PDB file of C-alpha atoms in Angstrom:
ATOM      1  CA  MET W   1      -0.408   0.432   0.218  1.00  0.00           C
ATOM      2  CA  ILE W   2       1.521   2.724  -0.916  1.00  0.00           C
ATOM      3  CA  VAL W   3       0.012   6.331   0.502  1.00  0.00           C
ATOM      4  CA  PRO W   4       1.288  10.218   0.504  1.00  0.00           C
ATOM      5  CA  HIS W   5       4.484  10.516   2.757  1.00  0.00           C
ATOM      6  CA  ALA W   6       4.099  13.236   5.684  1.00  0.00           C
ATOM      7  CA  GLN W   7       5.048  16.687   4.415  1.00  0.00           C
ATOM      8  CA  PRO W   8       7.256  18.598   7.125  1.00  0.00           C
ATOM      9  CA  TYR W   9       5.358  21.765   8.827  1.00  0.00           C
ATOM     10  CA  SER W  10       4.813  25.249   7.075  1.00  0.00           C
ATOM     11  CA  ASP W  11       8.078  26.713   8.189  1.00  0.00           C
ATOM     12  CA  PHE W  12       8.708  30.690   8.506  1.00  0.00           C
ATOM     13  CA  MET W  13      12.175  30.583   6.609  1.00  0.00           C
ATOM     14  CA  ALA W  14      11.139  28.618   3.743  1.00  0.00           C
ATOM     15  CA  TYR W  15       8.287  31.596   3.217  1.00  0.00           C
ATOM     16  CA  LEU W  16      11.335  34.222   4.041  1.00  0.00           C
ATOM     17  CA  GLN W  17      13.231  32.037   0.874  1.00  0.00           C
ATOM     18  CA  ASN W  18      10.869  32.582  -1.591  1.00  0.00           C
ATOM     19  CA  ALA W  19       9.257  36.476  -0.405  1.00  0.00           C
ATOM     20  CA  THR W  20      12.797  37.612  -1.159  1.00  0.00           C
ATOM     21  CA  TRP W  21      13.691  35.430  -4.668  1.00  0.00           C
ATOM     22  CA  THR W  22      16.629  37.040  -5.775  1.00  0.00           C
ATOM     23  CA  GLN W  23      14.666  38.153  -9.570  1.00  0.00           C
ATOM     24  CA  ILE W  24      11.627  40.200  -7.628  1.00  0.00           C
ATOM     25  CA  ILE W  25      14.663  42.071  -5.552  1.00  0.00           C
ATOM     26  CA  VAL W  26      16.496  43.022  -8.490  1.00  0.00           C
ATOM     27  CA  LEU W  27      12.924  44.084 -10.283  1.00  0.00           C
ATOM     28  CA  ALA W  28      11.663  46.287  -7.332  1.00  0.00           C
ATOM     29  CA  PHE W  29      15.725  48.078  -7.366  1.00  0.00           C
ATOM     30  CA  ILE W  30      14.963  48.650 -10.613  1.00  0.00           C
ATOM     31  CA  VAL W  31      11.787  49.992 -10.405  1.00  0.00           C
ATOM     32  CA  ILE W  32      12.448  52.320  -7.366  1.00  0.00           C
ATOM     33  CA  ALA W  33      15.899  54.183  -8.790  1.00  0.00           C
ATOM     34  CA  THR W  34      13.878  54.425 -12.318  1.00  0.00           C
ATOM     35  CA  THR W  35      10.164  56.666 -10.537  1.00  0.00           C
ATOM     36  CA  SER W  36      12.754  57.370  -8.045  1.00  0.00           C
ATOM     37  CA  LEU W  37      14.434  59.706 -11.101  1.00  0.00           C
ATOM     38  CA  LEU W  38      12.075  59.900 -12.385  1.00  0.00           C
ATOM     39  CA  LEU W  39      10.486  61.954  -9.717  1.00  0.00           C
ATOM     40  CA  THR W  40      13.563  63.839  -8.273  1.00  0.00           C
ATOM     41  CA  VAL W  41      13.922  65.116 -12.155  1.00  0.00           C
ATOM     42  CA  SER W  42      10.488  66.591 -11.377  1.00  0.00           C
ATOM     43  CA  ALA W  43      10.186  68.593  -8.336  1.00  0.00           C
ATOM     44  CA  TYR W  44      13.374  70.149  -9.575  1.00  0.00           C
ATOM     45  CA  LEU W  45      11.640  70.836 -12.477  1.00  0.00           C
ATOM     46  CA  GLN W  46       9.117  71.681 -10.597  1.00  0.00           C
ATOM     47  CA  LYS W  47       9.768  73.741  -7.283  1.00  0.00           C
ATOM     48  CA  LYS W  48      14.432  73.959  -8.136  1.00  0.00           C
ATOM     49  CA  LYS W  49      15.068  71.243  -5.358  1.00  0.00           C
ATOM     50  CA  ILE W  50      16.267  68.310  -5.644  1.00  0.00           C
ATOM     51  CA  LEU W  51      14.684  65.859  -3.277  1.00  0.00           C
ATOM     52  CA  PRO W  52      16.326  62.494  -3.496  1.00  0.00           C
ATOM     53  CA  PHE W  53      15.825  60.945  -0.161  1.00  0.00           C
ATOM     54  CA  GLN W  54      11.766  61.930   0.061  1.00  0.00           C
ATOM     55  CA  CYS W  55      11.280  60.802  -2.578  1.00  0.00           C
ATOM     56  CA  VAL W  56      13.283  57.045  -2.201  1.00  0.00           C
ATOM     57  CA  ALA W  57      10.697  57.177  -0.007  1.00  0.00           C
ATOM     58  CA  GLY W  58       8.096  58.064  -1.210  1.00  0.00           C
ATOM     59  CA  VAL W  59       8.532  55.459  -3.348  1.00  0.00           C
ATOM     60  CA  VAL W  60       8.694  52.466  -0.862  1.00  0.00           C
ATOM     61  CA  LYS W  61       5.835  53.821   1.306  1.00  0.00           C
ATOM     62  CA  LEU W  62       3.952  53.035  -2.616  1.00  0.00           C
ATOM     63  CA  LEU W  63       5.617  50.323  -3.241  1.00  0.00           C
ATOM     64  CA  MET W  64       4.311  48.873   0.113  1.00  0.00           C
ATOM     65  CA  ASN W  65       0.602  50.306  -0.068  1.00  0.00           C
ATOM     66  CA  ASP W  66       1.284  52.839   1.630  1.00  0.00           C
ATOM     67  CA  ASN W  67      -0.856  55.686  -0.154  1.00  0.00           C
ATOM     68  CA  THR W  68      -2.708  58.473   3.170  1.00  0.00           C
ATOM     69  CA  ALA W  69       0.629  61.038   2.297  1.00  0.00           C
ATOM     70  CA  VAL W  70      -0.028  61.684  -1.001  1.00  0.00           C
ATOM     71  CA  ARG W  71      -2.780  63.863  -2.705  1.00  0.00           C
ATOM     72  CA  TYR W  72      -3.284  63.626  -6.111  1.00  0.00           C
ATOM     73  CA  GLY W  73      -5.715  66.271  -7.070  1.00  0.00           C
ATOM     74  CA  ASN W  74      -2.393  68.065  -6.549  1.00  0.00           C
ATOM     75  CA  LEU W  75       0.305  66.548  -8.607  1.00  0.00           C
ATOM     76  CA  SER W  76       1.259  67.238 -12.027  1.00  0.00           C
ATOM     77  CA  ARG W  77       0.356  65.558 -15.091  1.00  0.00           C
ATOM     78  CA  ALA W  78       3.867  63.606 -15.275  1.00  0.00           C
ATOM     79  CA  ASP W  79       4.290  62.917 -11.586  1.00  0.00           C
ATOM     80  CA  GLY W  80       0.835  61.416 -12.082  1.00  0.00           C
ATOM     81  CA  PHE W  81       1.361  59.009 -14.743  1.00  0.00           C
ATOM     82  CA  VAL W  82       4.583  57.635 -12.624  1.00  0.00           C
ATOM     83  CA  VAL W  83       2.631  58.017  -9.155  1.00  0.00           C
ATOM     84  CA  VAL W  84      -0.917  55.908  -9.832  1.00  0.00           C
ATOM     85  CA  PRO W  85       0.442  53.077 -11.690  1.00  0.00           C
ATOM     86  CA  LEU W  86       3.052  53.092  -8.448  1.00  0.00           C
ATOM     87  CA  THR W  87       0.417  52.890  -5.856  1.00  0.00           C
ATOM     88  CA  PHE W  88      -1.473  50.165  -7.922  1.00  0.00           C
ATOM     89  CA  ALA W  89       1.363  47.824  -8.356  1.00  0.00           C
ATOM     90  CA  GLY W  90       2.194  48.032  -4.551  1.00  0.00           C
ATOM     91  CA  LEU W  91      -1.209  46.551  -4.006  1.00  0.00           C
ATOM     92  CA  ILE W  92      -0.951  44.059  -6.345  1.00  0.00           C
ATOM     93  CA  VAL W  93       2.720  43.343  -4.707  1.00  0.00           C
ATOM     94  CA  MET W  94       1.482  43.815  -1.445  1.00  0.00           C
ATOM     95  CA  ASN W  95      -1.446  41.478  -1.741  1.00  0.00           C
ATOM     96  CA  GLY W  96       1.523  38.818  -3.123  1.00  0.00           C
ATOM     97  CA  ILE W  97       3.214  38.575  -0.672  1.00  0.00           C
ATOM     98  CA  VAL W  98       0.021  37.651   1.822  1.00  0.00           C
ATOM     99  CA  SER W  99      -1.141  35.655  -0.386  1.00  0.00           C
ATOM    100  CA  LEU W 100       2.171  34.143  -0.150  1.00  0.00           C
ATOM    101  CA  PHE W 101       2.254  34.184   3.087  1.00  0.00           C
ATOM    102  CA  GLN W 102      -0.439  32.762   3.825  1.00  0.00           C
ATOM    103  CA  SER W 103      -0.359  29.872   1.341  1.00  0.00           C
ATOM    104  CA  TYR W 104       2.990  28.885   3.545  1.00  0.00           C
ATOM    105  CA  VAL W 105       0.913  29.306   7.294  1.00  0.00           C
ATOM    106  CA  MET W 106      -1.735  27.452   5.448  1.00  0.00           C
ATOM    107  CA  SER W 107      -0.147  24.634   3.345  1.00  0.00           C
ATOM    108  CA  PRO W 108      -2.054  21.491   3.740  1.00  0.00           C
ATOM    109  CA  ILE W 109       0.353  18.479   5.139  1.00  0.00           C
ATOM    110  CA  PHE W 110      -0.768  15.187   6.063  1.00  0.00           C
ATOM    111  CA  GLN W 111       1.371  14.986   9.642  1.00  0.00           C
ATOM    112  CA  PRO W 112       1.985  12.479  11.645  1.00  0.00           C
ATOM    113  CA  GLN W 113       2.302   9.847   9.143  1.00  0.00           C
ATOM    114  CA  ILE W 114       0.129   6.764   8.209  1.00  0.00           C
ATOM    115  CA  ASN W 115       2.354   4.238   9.268  1.00  0.00           C
ATOM    116  CA  THR W 116      -0.830   1.273   9.364  1.00  0.00           C
ATOM    117  CA  LEU W 117      -3.814   0.928   7.684  1.00  0.00           C
ATOM    118  CA  HIS W 118      -5.350   1.548  11.231  1.00  0.00           C
ATOM    119  CA  ASP W 119      -3.968   5.197  10.292  1.00  0.00           C
ATOM    120  CA  LEU W 120      -4.861   5.247   6.804  1.00  0.00           C
ATOM    121  CA  PHE W 121      -8.240   4.197   7.553  1.00  0.00           C
ATOM    122  CA  LYS W 122      -8.248   7.721  10.050  1.00  0.00           C
ATOM    123  CA  SER W 123      -7.208   9.852   7.641  1.00  0.00           C
ATOM    124  CA  SER W 124      -8.748  12.427   4.916  1.00  0.00           C
ATOM    125  CA  VAL W 125      -6.432  10.977   2.266  1.00  0.00           C
ATOM    126  CA  PRO W 126      -8.682   8.627  -0.952  1.00  0.00           C
ATOM    127  CA  ILE W 127      -7.656   4.886  -1.945  1.00  0.00           C
ATOM    128  CA  VAL W 128      -7.977   5.381  -5.934  1.00  0.00           C
ATOM    129  CA  ALA W 129      -8.214   1.446  -7.367  1.00  0.00           C
ATOM    130  CA  ASN W 130      -9.039   0.448 -10.784  1.00  0.00           C
ATOM    131  CA  GLU W 131     -12.717   0.725 -10.706  1.00  0.00           C
ATOM    132  CA  ILE W 132     -13.305  -2.355 -13.072  1.00  0.00           C
ATOM    133  CA  ASP W 133     -10.999  -4.939 -11.666  1.00  0.00           C
ATOM    134  CA  TRP W 134     -10.191  -3.719  -8.153  1.00  0.00           C
ATOM    135  CA  LYS W 135     -12.148  -1.541  -6.106  1.00  0.00           C
ATOM    136  CA  GLY W 136     -14.047  -4.691  -5.411  1.00  0.00           C
ATOM    137  CA  ARG W 137     -11.072  -6.689  -4.540  1.00  0.00           C
ATOM    138  CA  THR W 138      -9.575  -3.908  -3.107  1.00  0.00           C
ATOM    139  CA  THR W 139     -12.756  -3.457  -0.260  1.00  0.00           C
ATOM    140  CA  GLU W 140     -12.350  -7.173   0.139  1.00  0.00           C
ATOM    141  CA  MET W 141      -8.796  -7.558   1.208  1.00  0.00           C
ATOM    142  CA  LEU W 142      -9.163  -4.239   3.929  1.00  0.00           C
ATOM    143  CA  GLU W 143     -11.519  -5.239   5.162  1.00  0.00           C
ATOM    144  CA  ASP W 144     -10.599  -8.889   6.030  1.00  0.00           C
ATOM    145  CA  ILE W 145      -7.620  -7.809   6.614  1.00  0.00           C
ATOM    146  CA  THR W 146      -9.341  -5.164   9.078  1.00  0.00           C
ATOM    147  CA  LYS W 147     -11.188  -6.940  10.602  1.00  0.00           C
ATOM    148  CA  TYR W 148     -13.535  -3.683  10.039  1.00  0.00           C
ATOM    149  CA  GLY W 149     -15.972  -2.865   7.648  1.00  0.00           C
ATOM    150  CA  GLY W 150     -16.465   1.274   6.099  1.00  0.00           C
ATOM    151  CA  TRP W 151     -13.736   1.272   3.468  1.00  0.00           C
ATOM    152  CA  SER W 152     -15.899   0.892   0.157  1.00  0.00           C
ATOM    153  CA  ASP W 153     -16.150   4.843   0.980  1.00  0.00           C
ATOM    154  CA  ARG W 154     -12.739   5.453   1.177  1.00  0.00           C
ATOM    155  CA  ILE W 155     -12.021   3.731  -2.657  1.00  0.00           C
ATOM    156  CA  HIS W 156     -12.522   5.704  -5.478  1.00  0.00           C
ATOM    157  CA  GLY W 157     -12.343   3.622  -8.542  1.00  0.00           C
ATOM    158  CA  ILE W 158     -10.485   5.113 -11.312  1.00  0.00           C
ATOM    159  CA  SER W 159     -10.297   4.199 -15.390  1.00  0.00           C
ATOM    160  CA  LEU W 160      -6.335   1.717 -15.415  1.00  0.00           C
ATOM    161  CA  GLU W 161      -5.209   4.017 -18.171  1.00  0.00           C
ATOM    162  CA  ARG W 162      -6.082   7.483 -15.897  1.00  0.00           C
ATOM    163  CA  LEU W 163      -5.229   5.257 -12.289  1.00  0.00           C
ATOM    164  CA  GLU W 164      -1.868   5.575 -13.733  1.00  0.00           C
ATOM    165  CA  ILE W 165      -0.265   8.059 -14.590  1.00  0.00           C
ATOM    166  CA  GLU W 166      -2.407   9.477 -11.543  1.00  0.00           C
ATOM    167  CA  LYS W 167       1.102   6.852  -9.775  1.00  0.00           C
ATOM    168  CA  GLN W 168       3.720   7.884 -12.133  1.00  0.00           C
ATOM    169  CA  THR W 169       2.971  11.369 -12.554  1.00  0.00           C
ATOM    170  CA  PHE W 170       3.655  11.423  -8.841  1.00  0.00           C
ATOM    171  CA  ASN W 171       1.044  12.640  -7.015  1.00  0.00           C
ATOM    172  CA  ASN W 172       0.983  13.156  -3.726  1.00  0.00           C
ATOM    173  CA  SER W 173      -3.143  13.137  -2.205  1.00  0.00           C
ATOM    174  CA  ILE W 174      -3.995   9.341  -3.494  1.00  0.00           C
ATOM    175  CA  ALA W 175      -3.213   6.252  -1.650  1.00  0.00           C
ATOM    176  CA  PHE W 176      -3.348   2.917  -3.648  1.00  0.00           C
ATOM    177  CA  LEU W 177      -1.820  -0.939  -4.055  1.00  0.00           C
ATOM    178  CA  VAL W 178       0.472  -1.699  -6.256  1.00  0.00           C
ATOM    179  CA  TYR W 179       2.544  -4.675  -6.241  1.00  0.00           C
ATOM    180  CA  ASP W 180       6.165  -4.943  -4.979  1.00  0.00           C
ATOM    181  CA  ASP W 181       8.064  -5.076  -7.766  1.00  0.00           C
ATOM    182  CA  SER W 182       6.626  -1.518  -8.758  1.00  0.00           C
ATOM    183  CA  VAL W 183       7.016  -0.587  -5.362  1.00  0.00           C
ATOM    184  CA  SER W 184      11.633  -1.031  -5.689  1.00  0.00           C
ATOM    185  CA  ILE W 185      10.286   0.938  -9.332  1.00  0.00           C
ATOM    186  CA  TYR W 186       8.702   4.118  -7.670  1.00  0.00           C
ATOM    187  CA  LEU W 187      10.504   5.043  -4.522  1.00  0.00           C
ATOM    188  CA  GLU W 188      13.998   4.652  -6.879  1.00  0.00           C
ATOM    189  CA  VAL W 189      12.845   7.257  -9.021  1.00  0.00           C
ATOM    190  CA  GLN W 190      12.256   9.218  -5.578  1.00  0.00           C
ATOM    191  CA  ARG W 191      15.618   9.059  -5.292  1.00  0.00           C
ATOM    192  CA  ARG W 192      17.795   9.659  -8.536  1.00  0.00           C
ATOM    193  CA  LEU W 193      15.034  12.923  -8.697  1.00  0.00           C
ATOM    194  CA  ALA W 194      14.970  13.490  -4.834  1.00  0.00           C
ATOM    195  CA  LEU W 195      11.384  13.420  -4.658  1.00  0.00           C
ATOM    196  CA  THR W 196       9.682  13.345  -0.854  1.00  0.00           C
ATOM    197  CA  VAL W 197       6.360  12.176  -2.297  1.00  0.00           C
ATOM    198  CA  TYR W 198       5.065   7.929  -1.929  1.00  0.00           C
ATOM    199  CA  HIS W 199       5.625   6.635   1.614  1.00  0.00           C
ATOM    200  CA  VAL W 200       5.427   2.351   2.000  1.00  0.00           C
ATOM    201  CA  LEU W 201       3.064   0.946   4.084  1.00  0.00           C
ATOM    202  CA  GLY W 202       4.839  -0.964   7.746  1.00  0.00           C
ATOM    203  CA  GLU W 203       1.806  -4.088   6.494  1.00  0.00           C
ATOM    204  CA  ARG W 204       3.865  -4.841   3.261  1.00  0.00           C
ATOM    205  CA  TYR W 205       1.744  -6.894   2.425  1.00  0.00           C
ATOM    206  CA  ILE W 206      -1.865  -7.194   2.563  1.00  0.00           C
ATOM    207  CA  ARG W 207      -2.349 -10.689   1.613  1.00  0.00           C
ATOM    208  CA  ARG W 208      -1.793 -12.716  -0.396  1.00  0.00           C
ATOM    209  CA  TYR W 209      -3.227 -14.289  -2.874  1.00  0.00           C
ATOM    210  CA  LEU W 210      -3.091 -16.768  -5.559  1.00  0.00           C
ATOM    211  CA  VAL W 211      -3.187 -15.988  -9.483  1.00  0.00           C
ATOM    212  CA  SER W 212      -4.229 -17.682 -12.578  1.00  0.00           C
ATOM    213  CA  PHE W 213      -3.521 -17.104 -16.504  1.00  0.00           C
ATOM    214  CA  ALA W 214      -6.757 -18.375 -18.490  1.00  0.00           C
ATOM    215  CA  ILE W 215      -4.957 -20.470 -21.757  1.00  0.00           C
ATOM    216  CA  SER W 216      -6.262 -20.645 -25.045  1.00  0.00           C
ATOM    217  CA  SER W 217      -8.499 -23.945 -25.332  1.00  0.00           C
ATOM    218  CA  ILE W 218      -6.472 -24.198 -28.976  1.00  0.00           C
ATOM    219  CA  PHE W 219      -3.020 -24.034 -27.115  1.00  0.00           C
ATOM    220  CA  PRO W 220      -0.960 -26.829 -28.125  1.00  0.00           C
ATOM    221  CA  PHE W 221       1.423 -27.063 -25.304  1.00  0.00           C
ATOM    222  CA  THR W 222      -1.951 -27.091 -22.500  1.00  0.00           C
ATOM    223  CA  GLU W 223      -1.110 -30.773 -20.754  1.00  0.00           C
ATOM    224  CA  HIS W 224       2.755 -29.784 -20.846  1.00  0.00           C
ATOM    225  CA  ILE W 225       2.735 -26.201 -19.286  1.00  0.00           C
ATOM    226  CA  ASN W 226       3.451 -26.889 -15.948  1.00  0.00           C
ATOM    227  CA  ASP W 227       7.020 -28.131 -17.244  1.00  0.00           C
ATOM    228  CA  ILE W 228       7.136 -25.799 -19.915  1.00  0.00           C
ATOM    229  CA  THR W 229       6.990 -23.476 -17.121  1.00  0.00           C
ATOM    230  CA  HIS W 230       9.282 -25.023 -14.707  1.00  0.00           C
ATOM    231  CA  GLN W 231      11.917 -25.047 -17.644  1.00  0.00           C
ATOM    232  CA  LEU W 232      11.673 -21.166 -18.086  1.00  0.00           C
ATOM    233  CA  ASN W 233      11.811 -20.337 -14.588  1.00  0.00           C
ATOM    234  CA  GLY W 234      14.683 -22.807 -13.940  1.00  0.00           C
ATOM    235  CA  ALA W 235      16.856 -20.967 -16.716  1.00  0.00           C
ATOM    236  CA  GLY W 236      15.906 -17.634 -15.492  1.00  0.00           C
ATOM    237  CA  LEU W 237      13.968 -16.280 -18.182  1.00  0.00           C
ATOM    238  CA  ILE W 238      10.762 -15.734 -16.644  1.00  0.00           C
ATOM    239  CA  ASP W 239      12.639 -13.374 -13.230  1.00  0.00           C
ATOM    240  CA  ARG W 240      14.164 -11.762 -16.793  1.00  0.00           C
ATOM    241  CA  TRP W 241      11.177 -11.149 -18.743  1.00  0.00           C
ATOM    242  CA  LEU W 242       9.315  -9.502 -15.877  1.00  0.00           C
ATOM    243  CA  GLU W 243      13.307  -7.338 -15.060  1.00  0.00           C
ATOM    244  CA  GLU W 244      13.392  -6.527 -18.536  1.00  0.00           C
ATOM    245  CA  ASP W 245      10.115  -4.985 -18.659  1.00  0.00           C
ATOM    246  CA  ASN W 246      10.684  -3.562 -14.904  1.00  0.00           C
ATOM    247  CA  GLN W 247      13.040  -1.367 -16.123  1.00  0.00           C
ATOM    248  CA  ASN W 248      11.643  -0.066 -18.968  1.00  0.00           C
ATOM    249  CA  LEU W 249       9.318   1.006 -16.777  1.00  0.00           C
ATOM    250  CA  LEU W 250      11.584   2.167 -14.445  1.00  0.00           C
ATOM    251  CA  LYS W 251      13.087   4.914 -17.538  1.00  0.00           C
ATOM    252  CA  HIS W 252       9.277   5.279 -18.352  1.00  0.00           C
ATOM    253  CA  VAL W 253       8.350   6.674 -14.345  1.00  0.00           C
ATOM    254  CA  TRP W 254      11.703   8.685 -14.695  1.00  0.00           C
ATOM    255  CA  LYS W 255      11.692  10.163 -17.849  1.00  0.00           C
ATOM    256  CA  ILE W 256       9.006  11.322 -17.120  1.00  0.00           C
ATOM    257  CA  ASN W 257       9.006  13.070 -14.104  1.00  0.00           C
ATOM    258  CA  LEU W 258      12.352  13.977 -14.627  1.00  0.00           C
ATOM    259  CA  ASN W 259      10.497  16.608 -17.636  1.00  0.00           C
ATOM    260  CA  ASN W 260       8.076  17.803 -15.520  1.00  0.00           C
ATOM    261  CA  GLN W 261      10.908  18.991 -12.836  1.00  0.00           C
ATOM    262  CA  LEU W 262      12.874  20.256 -16.030  1.00  0.00           C
ATOM    263  CA  ARG W 263       9.605  22.037 -16.468  1.00  0.00           C
ATOM    264  CA  ASN W 264       8.817  23.977 -13.785  1.00  0.00           C
ATOM    265  CA  SER W 265      12.087  24.957 -12.612  1.00  0.00           C
ATOM    266  CA  LYS W 266      11.935  27.148 -15.381  1.00  0.00           C
ATOM    267  CA  GLN W 267       9.534  28.348 -14.977  1.00  0.00           C
ATOM    268  CA  SER W 268      10.021  28.522 -11.291  1.00  0.00           C
ATOM    269  CA  GLY W 269      13.175  31.148 -12.691  1.00  0.00           C
ATOM    270  CA  MET W 270      12.834  34.498 -14.485  1.00  0.00           C
ATOM    271  CA  ASP W 271      10.272  33.506 -17.378  1.00  0.00           C
ATOM    272  CA  ARG W 272       8.205  32.848 -14.430  1.00  0.00           C
ATOM    273  CA  PHE W 273       8.096  35.919 -13.336  1.00  0.00           C
ATOM    274  CA  TYR W 274       7.104  38.208 -16.630  1.00  0.00           C
ATOM    275  CA  VAL W 275       6.405  41.890 -16.940  1.00  0.00           C
ATOM    276  CA  PRO W 276       2.831  41.727 -19.035  1.00  0.00           C
ATOM    277  CA  THR W 277       3.302  43.346 -21.868  1.00  0.00           C
ATOM    278  CA  VAL W 278       0.831  46.716 -20.942  1.00  0.00           C
ATOM    279  CA  VAL W 279       2.883  47.265 -18.096  1.00  0.00           C
ATOM    280  CA  TRP W 280       5.935  47.917 -20.598  1.00  0.00           C
ATOM    281  CA  CYS W 281       3.939  50.805 -22.100  1.00  0.00           C
ATOM    282  CA  GLY W 282       3.045  51.856 -19.959  1.00  0.00           C
ATOM    283  CA  TRP W 283       5.954  53.226 -18.232  1.00  0.00           C
ATOM    284  CA  ILE W 284       7.346  53.791 -21.934  1.00  0.00           C
ATOM    285  CA  ALA W 285       3.919  56.127 -22.549  1.00  0.00           C
ATOM    286  CA  SER W 286       4.865  58.046 -19.066  1.00  0.00           C
ATOM    287  CA  SER W 287       8.648  58.162 -20.124  1.00  0.00           C
ATOM    288  CA  ILE W 288       6.986  60.021 -23.783  1.00  0.00           C
ATOM    289  CA  VAL W 289       4.194  62.224 -21.408  1.00  0.00           C
ATOM    290  CA  PHE W 290       6.810  63.343 -18.490  1.00  0.00           C
ATOM    291  CA  ILE W 291       9.277  64.512 -22.088  1.00  0.00           C
ATOM    292  CA  CYS W 292       6.166  66.917 -23.379  1.00  0.00           C
ATOM    293  CA  GLU W 293       5.144  68.151 -20.205  1.00  0.00           C
ATOM    294  CA  ILE W 294       9.081  69.094 -19.369  1.00  0.00           C
ATOM    295  CA  ILE W 295       8.992  71.120 -23.576  1.00  0.00           C
ATOM    296  CA  TRP W 296       5.526  72.776 -22.607  1.00  0.00           C
ATOM    297  CA  ASN W 297       6.197  73.902 -18.889  1.00  0.00           C
ATOM    298  CA  GLU W 298       9.650  75.119 -20.508  1.00  0.00           C
ATOM    299  CA  VAL W 299       7.482  76.260 -24.050  1.00  0.00           C
ATOM    300  CA  LYS W 300       4.805  77.734 -21.493  1.00  0.00           C
ATOM    301  CA  THR W 301       7.001  79.433 -19.337  1.00  0.00           C
ATOM    302  CA  ARG W 302       9.019  81.267 -22.685  1.00  0.00           C
ATOM    303  CA  LYS W 303       6.258  82.628 -23.161  1.00  0.00           C
ATOM    304  CA  VAL W 304       5.024  83.881 -19.954  1.00  0.00           C
ATOM    305  CA  ILE W 305       8.646  85.872 -20.529  1.00  0.00           C
ATOM    306  CA  ALA W 306       7.635  87.166 -23.713  1.00  0.00           C
ATOM    307  CA  ARG W 307       4.121  87.987 -22.448  1.00  0.00           C
ATOM    308  CA  LEU W 308       5.872  89.646 -19.686  1.00  0.00           C
ATOM    309  CA  PHE W 309       7.847  91.570 -21.520  1.00  0.00           C
ATOM    310  CA  GLN W 310       6.066  92.761 -24.480  1.00  0.00           C
ATOM    311  CA  ASN W 311       3.559  94.555 -21.419  1.00  0.00           C
ATOM    312  CA  SER W 312       6.214  95.685 -19.612  1.00  0.00           C
ATOM    313  CA  GLY W 313       7.007  97.232 -22.840  1.00  0.00           C
ATOM    314  CA  SER W 314       3.985  98.814 -23.622  1.00  0.00           C
ATOM    315  CA  THR W 315       4.112 100.349 -20.307  1.00  0.00           C
ATOM    316  CA  SER W 316       7.003 102.218 -20.370  1.00  0.00           C
ATOM    317  CA  HIS W 317       5.323 103.687 -23.775  1.00  0.00           C
TER     318      HIS W 317
END
């Protein structure tokens, strides 16, 4: 019987390690430096004052979703195109950090480890079996070995194809029965890929059943089948065939999970943390508007100066 391996309790250090991911820190530094520079230049053009520390503190507060000191109605258009998107970015960042913390603190875990059939019966872990052949047999075997009923409510029948997918892709939320030689395959794949998913119950052998194989009525060697079987077994051919099947299954299961592991590692890297196109377009538009604002203010200032000179000239006349 294979059951989910106990997951460790949520660790605050694991959350802290993920929250202080290098890529996030680099991108946050770029955002803080860029927006602080834009706001500093804007403040200098408007007030003729250089306020770098005030701008940096304001940007950090906005990223922390603290916008109580911002008077949006008094912002210039250039500042508005920087501060308003940054306000929404802070809202998203803080909600992301809180959600990440909650996911670590409230993640479902299996504690303590399921070690016996009695532990499995008391747990909420569902047992899956092939709905055609093994659902009834599994119920019968479990009731026979534990001497109490109620197992039928715990066993869910699914198709054989789906069952193989769940087992071979290491679904760590189910329990299932498997042959002893297949157990070694799953545990070997776990060891190779450093996975902690499946755990084998201490009650390894539930019950031994006699196995029979159907033979066609036109099989020419029916009377000598026992002799042929003993000869094949004595020559080691049966063990060799079974070993070849096991090796093929091991390579198949290992390849599936290796590809999944590589795919997940790529998604957890920089490719997963992408910046949407709309954000890049927003920053480009903000930069263009910021430059236009500077040019407009410069032209407006010159017009005012020219008008003052004209007014002073007309007054002297």
